Each structure stands twice: as C-alpha cells, then as structure tokens.
Coordinates of C-alpha atoms in Angstrom, one line a residue:
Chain E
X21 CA 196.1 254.7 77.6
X22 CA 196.8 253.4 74.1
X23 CA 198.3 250.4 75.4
X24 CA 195.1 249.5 77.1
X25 CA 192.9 250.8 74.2
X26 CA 194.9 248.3 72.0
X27 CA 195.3 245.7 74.6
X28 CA 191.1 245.6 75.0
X29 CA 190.8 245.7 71.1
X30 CA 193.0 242.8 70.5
X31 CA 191.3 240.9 73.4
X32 CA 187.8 241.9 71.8
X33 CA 189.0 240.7 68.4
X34 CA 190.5 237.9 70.0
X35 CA 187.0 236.7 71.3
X36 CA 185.1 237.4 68.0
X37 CA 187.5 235.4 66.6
X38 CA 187.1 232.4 68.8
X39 CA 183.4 232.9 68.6
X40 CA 183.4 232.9 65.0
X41 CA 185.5 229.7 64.9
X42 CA 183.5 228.0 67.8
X43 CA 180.4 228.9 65.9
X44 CA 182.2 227.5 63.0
X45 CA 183.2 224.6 64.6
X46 CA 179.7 223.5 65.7
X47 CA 178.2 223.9 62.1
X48 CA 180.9 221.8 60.7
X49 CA 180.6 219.8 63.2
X50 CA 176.9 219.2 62.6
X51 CA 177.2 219.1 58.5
X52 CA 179.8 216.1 59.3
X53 CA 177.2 214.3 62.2
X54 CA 174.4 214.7 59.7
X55 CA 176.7 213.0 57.1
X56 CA 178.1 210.3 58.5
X57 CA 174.7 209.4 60.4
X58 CA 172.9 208.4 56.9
X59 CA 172.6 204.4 57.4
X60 CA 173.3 202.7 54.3
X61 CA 171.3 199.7 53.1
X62 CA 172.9 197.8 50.1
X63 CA 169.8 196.2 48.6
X64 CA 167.2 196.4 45.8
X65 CA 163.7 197.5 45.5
X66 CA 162.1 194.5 44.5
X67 CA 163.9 192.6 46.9
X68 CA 161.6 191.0 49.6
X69 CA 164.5 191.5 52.4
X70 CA 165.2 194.8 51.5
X71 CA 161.9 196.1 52.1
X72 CA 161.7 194.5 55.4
X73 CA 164.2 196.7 56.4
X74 CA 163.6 199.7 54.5
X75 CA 159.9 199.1 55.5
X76 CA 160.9 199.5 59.2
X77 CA 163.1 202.4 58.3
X78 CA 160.3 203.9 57.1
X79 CA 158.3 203.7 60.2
X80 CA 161.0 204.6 62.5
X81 CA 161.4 208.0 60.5
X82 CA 165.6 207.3 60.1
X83 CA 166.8 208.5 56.6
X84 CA 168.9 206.3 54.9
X85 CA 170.4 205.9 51.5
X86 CA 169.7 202.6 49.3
X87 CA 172.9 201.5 47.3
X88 CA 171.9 199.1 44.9
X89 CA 173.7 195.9 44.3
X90 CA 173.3 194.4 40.7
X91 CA 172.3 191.0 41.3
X92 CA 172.0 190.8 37.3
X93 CA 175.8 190.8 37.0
X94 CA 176.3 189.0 40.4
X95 CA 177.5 191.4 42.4
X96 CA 176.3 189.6 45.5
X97 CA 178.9 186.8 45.5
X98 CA 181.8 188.8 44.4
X99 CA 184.4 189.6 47.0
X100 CA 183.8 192.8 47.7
X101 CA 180.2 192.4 48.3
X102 CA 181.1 188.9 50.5
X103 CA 183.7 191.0 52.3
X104 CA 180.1 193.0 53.6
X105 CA 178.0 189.8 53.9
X106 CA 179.4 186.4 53.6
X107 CA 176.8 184.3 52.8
X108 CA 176.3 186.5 49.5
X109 CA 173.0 187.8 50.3
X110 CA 170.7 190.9 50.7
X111 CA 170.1 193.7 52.4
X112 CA 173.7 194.8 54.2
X113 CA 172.9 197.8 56.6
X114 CA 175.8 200.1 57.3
X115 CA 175.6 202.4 59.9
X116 CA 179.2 204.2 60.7
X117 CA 181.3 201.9 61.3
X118 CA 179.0 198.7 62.0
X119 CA 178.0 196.7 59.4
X120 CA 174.8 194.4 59.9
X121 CA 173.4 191.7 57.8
X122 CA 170.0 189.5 58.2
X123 CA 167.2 191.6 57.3
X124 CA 165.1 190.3 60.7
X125 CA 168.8 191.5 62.6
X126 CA 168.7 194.4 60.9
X127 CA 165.2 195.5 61.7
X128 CA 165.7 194.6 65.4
X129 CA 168.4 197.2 65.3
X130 CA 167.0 200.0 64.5
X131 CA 163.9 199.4 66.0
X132 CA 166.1 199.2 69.5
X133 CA 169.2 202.0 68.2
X134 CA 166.0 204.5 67.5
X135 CA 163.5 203.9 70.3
X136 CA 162.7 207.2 70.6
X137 CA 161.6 208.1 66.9
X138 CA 158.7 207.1 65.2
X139 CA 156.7 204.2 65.6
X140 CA 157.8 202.0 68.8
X141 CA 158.2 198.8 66.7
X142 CA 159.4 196.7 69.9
X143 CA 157.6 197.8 72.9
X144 CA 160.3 199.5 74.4
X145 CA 160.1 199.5 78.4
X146 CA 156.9 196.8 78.2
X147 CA 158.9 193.9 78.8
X148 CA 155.8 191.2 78.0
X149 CA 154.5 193.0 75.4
X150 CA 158.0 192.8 73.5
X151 CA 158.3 189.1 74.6
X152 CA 155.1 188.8 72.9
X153 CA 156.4 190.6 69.2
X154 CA 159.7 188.4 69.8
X155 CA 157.2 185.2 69.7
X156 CA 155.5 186.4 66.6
X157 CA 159.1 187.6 64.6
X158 CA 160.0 184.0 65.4
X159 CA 156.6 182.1 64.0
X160 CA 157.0 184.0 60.7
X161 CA 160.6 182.9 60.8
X162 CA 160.2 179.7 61.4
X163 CA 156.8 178.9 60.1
X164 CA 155.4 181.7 58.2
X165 CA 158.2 182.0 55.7
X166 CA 159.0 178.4 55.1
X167 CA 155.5 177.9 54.3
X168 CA 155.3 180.9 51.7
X169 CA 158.7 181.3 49.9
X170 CA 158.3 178.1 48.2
X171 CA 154.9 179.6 46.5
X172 CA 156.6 183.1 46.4
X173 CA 159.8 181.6 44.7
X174 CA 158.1 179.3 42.4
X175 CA 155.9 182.1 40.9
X176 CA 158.6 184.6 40.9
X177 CA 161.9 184.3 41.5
X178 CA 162.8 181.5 39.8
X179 CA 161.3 183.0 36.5
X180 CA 163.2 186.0 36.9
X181 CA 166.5 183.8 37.2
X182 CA 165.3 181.9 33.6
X183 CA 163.8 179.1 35.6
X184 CA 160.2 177.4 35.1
X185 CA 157.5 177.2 37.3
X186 CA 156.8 174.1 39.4
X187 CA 153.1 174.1 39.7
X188 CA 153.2 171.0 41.6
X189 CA 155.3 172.2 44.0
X190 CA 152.8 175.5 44.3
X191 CA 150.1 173.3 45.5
X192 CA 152.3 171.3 48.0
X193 CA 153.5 174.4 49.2
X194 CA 150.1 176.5 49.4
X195 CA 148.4 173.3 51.3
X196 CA 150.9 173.8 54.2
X197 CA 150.8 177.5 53.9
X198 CA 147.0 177.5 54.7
X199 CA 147.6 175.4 57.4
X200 CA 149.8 178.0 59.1
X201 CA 147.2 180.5 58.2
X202 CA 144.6 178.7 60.3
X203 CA 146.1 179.5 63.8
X204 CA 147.2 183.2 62.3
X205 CA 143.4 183.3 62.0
X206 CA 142.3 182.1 65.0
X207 CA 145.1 184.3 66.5
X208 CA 143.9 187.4 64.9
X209 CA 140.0 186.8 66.3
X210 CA 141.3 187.4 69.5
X211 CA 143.7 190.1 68.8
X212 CA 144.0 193.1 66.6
X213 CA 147.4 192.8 64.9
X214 CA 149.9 189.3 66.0
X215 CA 151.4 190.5 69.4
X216 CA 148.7 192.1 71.0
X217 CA 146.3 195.8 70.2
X218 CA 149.3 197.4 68.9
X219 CA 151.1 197.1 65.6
X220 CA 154.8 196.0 65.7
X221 CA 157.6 194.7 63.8
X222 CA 156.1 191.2 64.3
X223 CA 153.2 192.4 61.6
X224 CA 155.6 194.2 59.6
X225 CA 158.0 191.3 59.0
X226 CA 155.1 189.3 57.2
X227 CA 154.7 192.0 54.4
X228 CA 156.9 191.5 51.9
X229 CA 156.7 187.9 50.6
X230 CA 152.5 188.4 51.4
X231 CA 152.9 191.2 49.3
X232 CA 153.9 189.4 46.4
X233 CA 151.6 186.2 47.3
X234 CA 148.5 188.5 46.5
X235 CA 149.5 189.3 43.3
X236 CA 149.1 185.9 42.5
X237 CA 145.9 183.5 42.6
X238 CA 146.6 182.4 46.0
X239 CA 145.6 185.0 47.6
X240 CA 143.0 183.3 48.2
X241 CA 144.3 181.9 50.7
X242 CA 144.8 184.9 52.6
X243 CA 141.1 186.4 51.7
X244 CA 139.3 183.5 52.3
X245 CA 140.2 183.8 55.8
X246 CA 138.4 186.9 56.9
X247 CA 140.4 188.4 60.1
X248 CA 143.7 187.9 58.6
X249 CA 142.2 189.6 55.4
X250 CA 141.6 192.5 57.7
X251 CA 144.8 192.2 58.9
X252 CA 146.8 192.1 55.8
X253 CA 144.7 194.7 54.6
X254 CA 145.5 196.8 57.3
X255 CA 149.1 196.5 57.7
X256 CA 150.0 196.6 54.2
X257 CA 147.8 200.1 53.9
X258 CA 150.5 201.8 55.9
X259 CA 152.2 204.9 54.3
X260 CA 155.6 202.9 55.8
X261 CA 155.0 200.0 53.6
X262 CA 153.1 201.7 50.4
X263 CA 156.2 203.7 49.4
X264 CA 158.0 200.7 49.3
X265 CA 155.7 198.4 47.5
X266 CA 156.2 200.8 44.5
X267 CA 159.6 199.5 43.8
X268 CA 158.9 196.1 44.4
X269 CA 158.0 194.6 40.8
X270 CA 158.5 191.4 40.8
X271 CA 155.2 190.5 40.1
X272 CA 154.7 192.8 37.6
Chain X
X17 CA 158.5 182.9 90.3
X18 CA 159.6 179.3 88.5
X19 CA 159.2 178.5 84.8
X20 CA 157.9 175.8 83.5
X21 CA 159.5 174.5 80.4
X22 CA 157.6 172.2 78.7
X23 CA 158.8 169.7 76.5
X24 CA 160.9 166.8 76.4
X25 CA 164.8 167.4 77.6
X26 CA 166.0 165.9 74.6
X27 CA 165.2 168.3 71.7
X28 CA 166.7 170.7 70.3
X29 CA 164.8 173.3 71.1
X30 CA 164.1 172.6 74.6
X31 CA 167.9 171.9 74.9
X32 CA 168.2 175.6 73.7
X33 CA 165.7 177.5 76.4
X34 CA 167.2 175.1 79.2
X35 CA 170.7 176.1 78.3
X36 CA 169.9 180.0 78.9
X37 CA 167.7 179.9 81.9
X38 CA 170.9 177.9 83.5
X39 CA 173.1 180.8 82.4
X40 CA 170.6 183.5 83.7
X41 CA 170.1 181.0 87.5
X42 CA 166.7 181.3 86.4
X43 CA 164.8 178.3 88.5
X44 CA 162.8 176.3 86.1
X45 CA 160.4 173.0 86.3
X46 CA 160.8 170.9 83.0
X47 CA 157.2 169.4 82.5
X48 CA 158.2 166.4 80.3
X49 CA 155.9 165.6 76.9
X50 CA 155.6 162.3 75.6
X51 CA 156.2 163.3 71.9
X52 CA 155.8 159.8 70.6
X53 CA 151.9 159.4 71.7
X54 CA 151.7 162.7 70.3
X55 CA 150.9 164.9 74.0
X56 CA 152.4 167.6 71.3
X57 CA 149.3 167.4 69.3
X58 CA 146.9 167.1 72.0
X59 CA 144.1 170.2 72.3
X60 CA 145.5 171.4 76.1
X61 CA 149.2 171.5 74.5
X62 CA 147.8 173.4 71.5
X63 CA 146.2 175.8 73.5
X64 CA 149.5 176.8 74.8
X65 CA 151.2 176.4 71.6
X66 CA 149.0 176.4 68.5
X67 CA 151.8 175.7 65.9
X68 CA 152.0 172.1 68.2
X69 CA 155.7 172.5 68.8
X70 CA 158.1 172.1 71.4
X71 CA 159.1 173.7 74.1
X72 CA 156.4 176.2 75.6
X73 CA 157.0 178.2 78.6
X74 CA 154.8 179.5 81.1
X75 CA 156.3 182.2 83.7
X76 CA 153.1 182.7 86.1
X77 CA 150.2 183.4 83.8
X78 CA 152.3 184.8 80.9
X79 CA 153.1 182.1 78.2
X80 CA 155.8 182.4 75.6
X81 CA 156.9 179.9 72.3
X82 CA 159.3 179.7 69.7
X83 CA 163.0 178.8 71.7
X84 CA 164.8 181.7 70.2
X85 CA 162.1 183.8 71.0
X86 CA 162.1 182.9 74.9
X87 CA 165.5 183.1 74.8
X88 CA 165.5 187.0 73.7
X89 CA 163.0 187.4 76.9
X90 CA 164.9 186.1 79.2
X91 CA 168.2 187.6 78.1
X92 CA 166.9 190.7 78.2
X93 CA 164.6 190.5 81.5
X94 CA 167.5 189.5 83.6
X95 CA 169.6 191.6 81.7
X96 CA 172.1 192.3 85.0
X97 CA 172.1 188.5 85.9
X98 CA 173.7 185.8 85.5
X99 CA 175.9 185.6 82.0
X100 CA 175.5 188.5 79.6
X101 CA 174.2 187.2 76.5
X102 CA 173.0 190.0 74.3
X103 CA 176.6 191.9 74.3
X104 CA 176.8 195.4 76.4
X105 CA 175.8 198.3 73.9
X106 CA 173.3 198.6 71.2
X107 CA 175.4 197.5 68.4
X108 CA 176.8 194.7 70.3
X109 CA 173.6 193.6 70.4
X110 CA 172.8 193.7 66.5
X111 CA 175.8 192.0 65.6
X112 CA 174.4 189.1 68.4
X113 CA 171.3 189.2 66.8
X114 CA 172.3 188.9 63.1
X115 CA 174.1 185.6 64.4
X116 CA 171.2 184.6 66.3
X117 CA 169.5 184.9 63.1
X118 CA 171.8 183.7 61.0
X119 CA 172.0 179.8 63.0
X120 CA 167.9 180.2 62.9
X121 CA 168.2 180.7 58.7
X122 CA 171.0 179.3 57.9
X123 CA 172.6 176.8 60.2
X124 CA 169.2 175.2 61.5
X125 CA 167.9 174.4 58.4
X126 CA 170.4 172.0 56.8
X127 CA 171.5 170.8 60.1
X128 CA 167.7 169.7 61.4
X129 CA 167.1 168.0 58.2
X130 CA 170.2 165.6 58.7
X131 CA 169.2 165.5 62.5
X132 CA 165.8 164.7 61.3
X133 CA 166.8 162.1 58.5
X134 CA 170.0 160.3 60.5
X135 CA 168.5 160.0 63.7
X136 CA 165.0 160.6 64.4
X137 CA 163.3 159.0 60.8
X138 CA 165.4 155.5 61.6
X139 CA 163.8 155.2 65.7
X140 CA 160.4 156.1 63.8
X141 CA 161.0 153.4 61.5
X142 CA 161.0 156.0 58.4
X143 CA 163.4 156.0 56.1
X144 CA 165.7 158.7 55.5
X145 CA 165.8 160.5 52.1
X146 CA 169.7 160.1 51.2
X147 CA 169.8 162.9 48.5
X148 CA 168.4 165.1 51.0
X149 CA 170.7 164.2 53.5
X150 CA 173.7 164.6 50.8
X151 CA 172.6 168.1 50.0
X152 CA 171.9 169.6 53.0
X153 CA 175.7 168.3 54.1
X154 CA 176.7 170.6 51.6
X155 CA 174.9 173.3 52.2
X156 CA 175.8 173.3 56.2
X157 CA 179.7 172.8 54.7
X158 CA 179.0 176.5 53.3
X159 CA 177.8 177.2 56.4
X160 CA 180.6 176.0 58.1
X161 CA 183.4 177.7 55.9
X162 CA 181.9 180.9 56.5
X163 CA 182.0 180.4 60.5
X164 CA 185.4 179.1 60.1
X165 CA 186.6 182.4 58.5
X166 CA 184.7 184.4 61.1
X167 CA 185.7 182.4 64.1
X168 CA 189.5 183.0 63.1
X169 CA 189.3 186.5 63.6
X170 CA 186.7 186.6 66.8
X171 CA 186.7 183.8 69.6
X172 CA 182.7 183.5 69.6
X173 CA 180.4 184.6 66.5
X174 CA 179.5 187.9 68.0
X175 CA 182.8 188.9 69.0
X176 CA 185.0 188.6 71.6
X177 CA 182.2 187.6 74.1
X178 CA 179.4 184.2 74.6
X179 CA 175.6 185.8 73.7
X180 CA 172.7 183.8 72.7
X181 CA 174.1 183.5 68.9
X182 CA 177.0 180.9 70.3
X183 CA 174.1 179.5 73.0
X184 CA 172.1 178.6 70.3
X185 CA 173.9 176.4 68.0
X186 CA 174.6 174.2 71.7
X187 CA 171.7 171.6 70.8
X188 CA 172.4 170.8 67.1
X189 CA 175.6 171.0 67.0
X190 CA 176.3 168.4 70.4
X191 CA 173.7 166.1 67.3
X192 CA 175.8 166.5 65.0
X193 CA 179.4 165.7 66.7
X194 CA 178.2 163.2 69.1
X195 CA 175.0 161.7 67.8
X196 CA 175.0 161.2 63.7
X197 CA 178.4 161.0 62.9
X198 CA 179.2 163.6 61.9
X199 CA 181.4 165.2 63.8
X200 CA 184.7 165.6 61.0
X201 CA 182.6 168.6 59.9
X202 CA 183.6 170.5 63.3
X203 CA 187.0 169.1 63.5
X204 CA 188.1 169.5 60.3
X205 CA 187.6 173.3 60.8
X206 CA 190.7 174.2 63.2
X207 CA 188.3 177.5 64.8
X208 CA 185.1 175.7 64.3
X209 CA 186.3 173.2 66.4
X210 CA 188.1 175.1 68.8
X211 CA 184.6 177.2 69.1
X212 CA 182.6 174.1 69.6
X213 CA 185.1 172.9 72.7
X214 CA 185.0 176.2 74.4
X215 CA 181.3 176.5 74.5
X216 CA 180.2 172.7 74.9
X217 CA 182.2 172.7 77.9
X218 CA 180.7 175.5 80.1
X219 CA 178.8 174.0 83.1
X220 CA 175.3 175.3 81.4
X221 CA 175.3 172.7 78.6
X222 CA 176.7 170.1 80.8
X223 CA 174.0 170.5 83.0
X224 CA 171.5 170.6 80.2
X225 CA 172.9 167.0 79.0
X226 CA 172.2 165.6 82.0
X227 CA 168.6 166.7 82.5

C-alpha cells in the first residue's frame, strides 16, 4: 500500500515536474524566438535608403531595431562595417543569420518573407499585378532616381559633406527630371497609384529622395503636374511614411 | 502563348530578357527595331513603352518593360521550369535580388557609359568623352574588386547556384571582354574571370549571340 501510495506520488510529482519544465521550456523558448526575430537595419534617419526600407517595414507591421552607423566619423568604409556591405554603403538589414544589402533588395524581402502581415506590398498570388509593381520598381531605378539624385544631391548632400552647390547642374538635372515626370503623369491619369488601383512598393520606393525634392523650389515640378501631385500627396500622407519623415532632416 | 520581344538582338537589354526566356524554354518571337531611324521614338513604340526604350514585351495582351523587371516575371511565373534562377527559399531569393540590384546600381552604370562612349558614340559619329570613359573604368575596377572577393568564396554572386544576378551581367560584360577592349579587367581577376567563363559558356548565351 505505501509502496504504491509513494510510487503514485513520485509519478504525480514527476509529471508536474515535467509540465512545469515543458511549460518552461516553451516560454523560454518564445522570449528567445521573439529576440532573435528583431531584424536589424544598420542605417540613419535622414538617410534616403534607410527610409525606403524602414518605410516598408513600417507598412508590413515587422518590428525592427535601427543601429545607427556614424557616417560623420566614417564608419561606412571601415572594415567592420565593409565586412556587412562591401561597397561601404547604407542601409544593411540583418535578419538572423542573413545579412542583406541594397535598400530596393531589401524591401523586396520583406515584402515576400512577410506576405501575410500588413500591407501586401507585392501582390502576392496575382502574378500580373506583381509583374506590373516589378515594372514600376525598375522605372524609378533606372529612370526616376537618375533623374532626381542629381537635384537631391546637389541641394543636400553635398552641403552636408562641406561641398557647394552646383546650380547649373540643378537646372540640367531638373530639365530631364521633368521629362520623366511627363509619362509618370500621363501614367497616373489612367491609374490610381504606378502599378495599377492598388498601392505597392513601386509607389513607396519614390518617397524618399521626392521627399526631400519638395522641400526645395522644385517642387514645382512635381505640383505643376496635377495627378502626380495627387499622387505624391497621397503616398507620402501614409502613417508608414510620416513617422519616418520626422527623422529625415536633411533639408532642414 | 509566344512572347514577343521587341527590340533589336544586339542590346544589352534585349540580350538580357532573351537570355532568361531561353533558360525558362519559354518560346519567344523577337520583333526587330530599327533603332538608328529611331522606330524607338516612334508614337506606336511609345505606346508600349513610354520611357522610348528597349526591349518591350508583350505576352498576349499583357505588356511588360524595364529587362530586369521582365526578367523577375518570368523567373517567377515559370518558377518549376526550366533553370531556377531566383534560388530555392526566401532568403535565397533576397541575397539574388540584392545582386540583381546591385549589377542594375552599380555595375551597369560605369559599365554602359564605356559601352556607350567606346562603341556606340564612334558608329554615331560622336565623339566619346575620354575623362568620362577614364573614370567610370575606375569606378567599375571597384566594382570589380568587390566581385572578386565575393566570387572567391561563392562560385556565382548569389551563392553556390546561377539566378538572374549572374544572368544579368551576360550582355555587358560579353561588351566589355569581346567588343571594347577591355577585357584585362575580367582576366586580371583570377574568380572574376573564372565566373565570366562559366556563365558565358552555357548554351543560353550562346544561343542569344547568335540571334
């Protein structure tokens, strides 16, 4: 009798026990998940590639942890940073053990990695549609931001590294920058934001160096051209972008 | 269904979309522009490309631009044919398409202007702008050291597999070596070099050089 009472004790403690350590097991498992899953982007606020990505991070509802990189001391091209991102440039996303570089890379990432949370930024499972915000990623890539980062840079950038102003070079660069902005015009007649009804990382990646272009007196180039006016006005009203348009100062 | 590529067969660009519908056996039907009388420019090509670049494609009634753009479509429409070129998992795929995107930021830029300066400005009867040309040598040498150290320690830029980052430095990069003289830039780099034989010489891009 007292063998069994004792031998059904030490099995009940037994099982308490191994509930109480599966239990605790599962929290610590989920504390250490929950750690490790915090991306990290290595970046700065006013940045223009940073908050592309942390602009899309935004609208895909993923938390993430900005670690600053001190440009100002040229942290960027020393060999710990290069070990991250060769080419000595930002933002780095870091996500476990993957590390990612190219801001436009990076957004296409998460926007595919976290389909199912927040805004679908790629047209996930409509084939044509995503075609369609590929085709627009690709025109600001390839005509968009050639066209703007010389104004962008001349106002801005170059200042803020001790540089002067080519003014010259503003008005070359603004005269083929409104030509682009003719067919994103036209486009946007016939279409609500660039790939179709729907907005999408294609609009989003035009925000940050616009962003800083309507600080300055060209923006008249973008408000003199009413449907992309409505356009800009639209996408850069978006709780996703405004939070990070605080930290971006360049433009004082 | 057949796409039509159009475009002449000897840019860059059209190069690049021809290279990966071979590698998907997509069929296509190149419909050749005559960019010298400027067809490019003409209001039927503009209103299937409004930028007035080459190539454009039109798959039945759905039209697509931008090469790197149409290549993403097709890579990931016939995802389970042909070649795999966006890498198996999700992460596979970002580290393709931070390649991808850094040939489209970083390669393609120094490397179109020498393309554009060394062999298209002297058939146009232009002259080339020789600073221009010196410095964006240098800048694509940068370029090049960086690939250099990466292709040492993976066999293509995305790892250990061919994906559209590799596909798309074919058409410049066949300029470059075998066009403008410039190939010591490749062979001086032991893994650049090694890279550029292993994917010049798959069947796609031979094909594509004899279109």
């Amino acid at each position: 009798m007292m063998k069994t009472t004792s031998y059904t004790l030490h099995f009940y403690i037994r099982s308490i026990s191994s509930n109480i350590l599966n239990f605790l097991f599962v929290v610590s498992s989920s504390i250490q998940f929950s750690l490790t899953m915090t991306l990290k982007v290595y970046g700065i606020g006013f940045s223009t590639c940073t908050a592309r990505v942390l602009t899309c991070l935004n609208e895909k509802e993923v938390e993430y942890e900005l670690v600053p990189v001190n440009l100002g001391v040229g942290e960027h091209k020393k060999p710990a940073f290069l070990a991250k991102q060769p080419f000595g440039q930002i933002p780095v996303l870091e996500d476990e053990d993957l590390t990612l570089f190219e801001s436009r890379a990076i957004t296409a990432y998460v926007s595919h990695k976290y389909k199912d949370n927040g805004v679908d930024l790629v047209r996930f499972g409509n084939i044509k549609e995503a075609g369609l915000v590929s085709v627009w990623i690709e025109v600001e890539s390839q005509q968009y931001n050639p066209a703007i980062t010389p104004i962008v840079s001349q106002l801005y950038i170059i200042p803020m590294r001790g540089g002067s102003t080519d003014h010259a070079a503003v008005e070359a660069a603004a005269e083929k920058f409104g030509k682009v902005l003719d067919v994103y015009e036209a486009r946007l007649t016939t279409s609500k934001y660039l790939a179709g009804d729907f907005y999408s990382l294609a609009d989003l990646t035009h925000l940050p160096y616009t962003y800083y272009l309507m600080k300055s007196e060209w923006a008249s180039l973008i408000n003199s051209r009413p449907h992309v006016k409505a356009w800009w006005e639209d996408i850069s009203s978006r709780p996703a972008f405004t939070k990070v348009a605080e930290n971006m100062t360049l433009a004082g | 269904m057949v796409v039509k590529v159009h475009g002449p067969t000897f840019t860059a660009a059209t190069r690049r979309v021809l290279a990966c519908l071979i590698e998907k056996g997509i069929d296509y039907e190149i419909v050749p522009l005559d960019l010298l009388n400027r067809a490019h420019k003409d209001p039927e090509y503009l209103k299937l490309q409004p930028f007035g670049v080459v190539p454009v494609i039109e798959d039945g009634d759905f039209t697509l631009y931008e090469s790197r753009a149409i290549l993403r479509y097709y890579a990931e429409k016939y995802k389970s044919e042909g070649t795999e070129l966006l890498g198996k998992t999700v992460e596979e795929r970002g580290v393709v398409e931070q390649w991808l995107e850094v040939e489209g930021q970083n390669y393609h830029p120094p490397i179109d202007t020498l393309i554009v300066h060394l062999k298209v400005f002297p058939k146009m009867g232009v002259p080339a702008d020789m600073k221009l040309v010196e410095e964006s040598e240098e800048k694509l040498a940068k370029v090049l050291d960086i690939y250099e150290e990466r292709l040492s320690k993976s066999k293509y830029l995305a790892g250990d597999f061919f994906s559209l980052a590799d596909l798309s430095h074919l058409p410049a990069t066949e300029y470059l070596v075998n066009d403008i003289g410039k190939d010591y830039m490749i062979r001086d780099r032991k893994h650049v070099s090694a890279w550029w034989d292993d994917i010049s010489s798959r069947p796609s891009w031979k094909k594509v050089l004899q279109l």
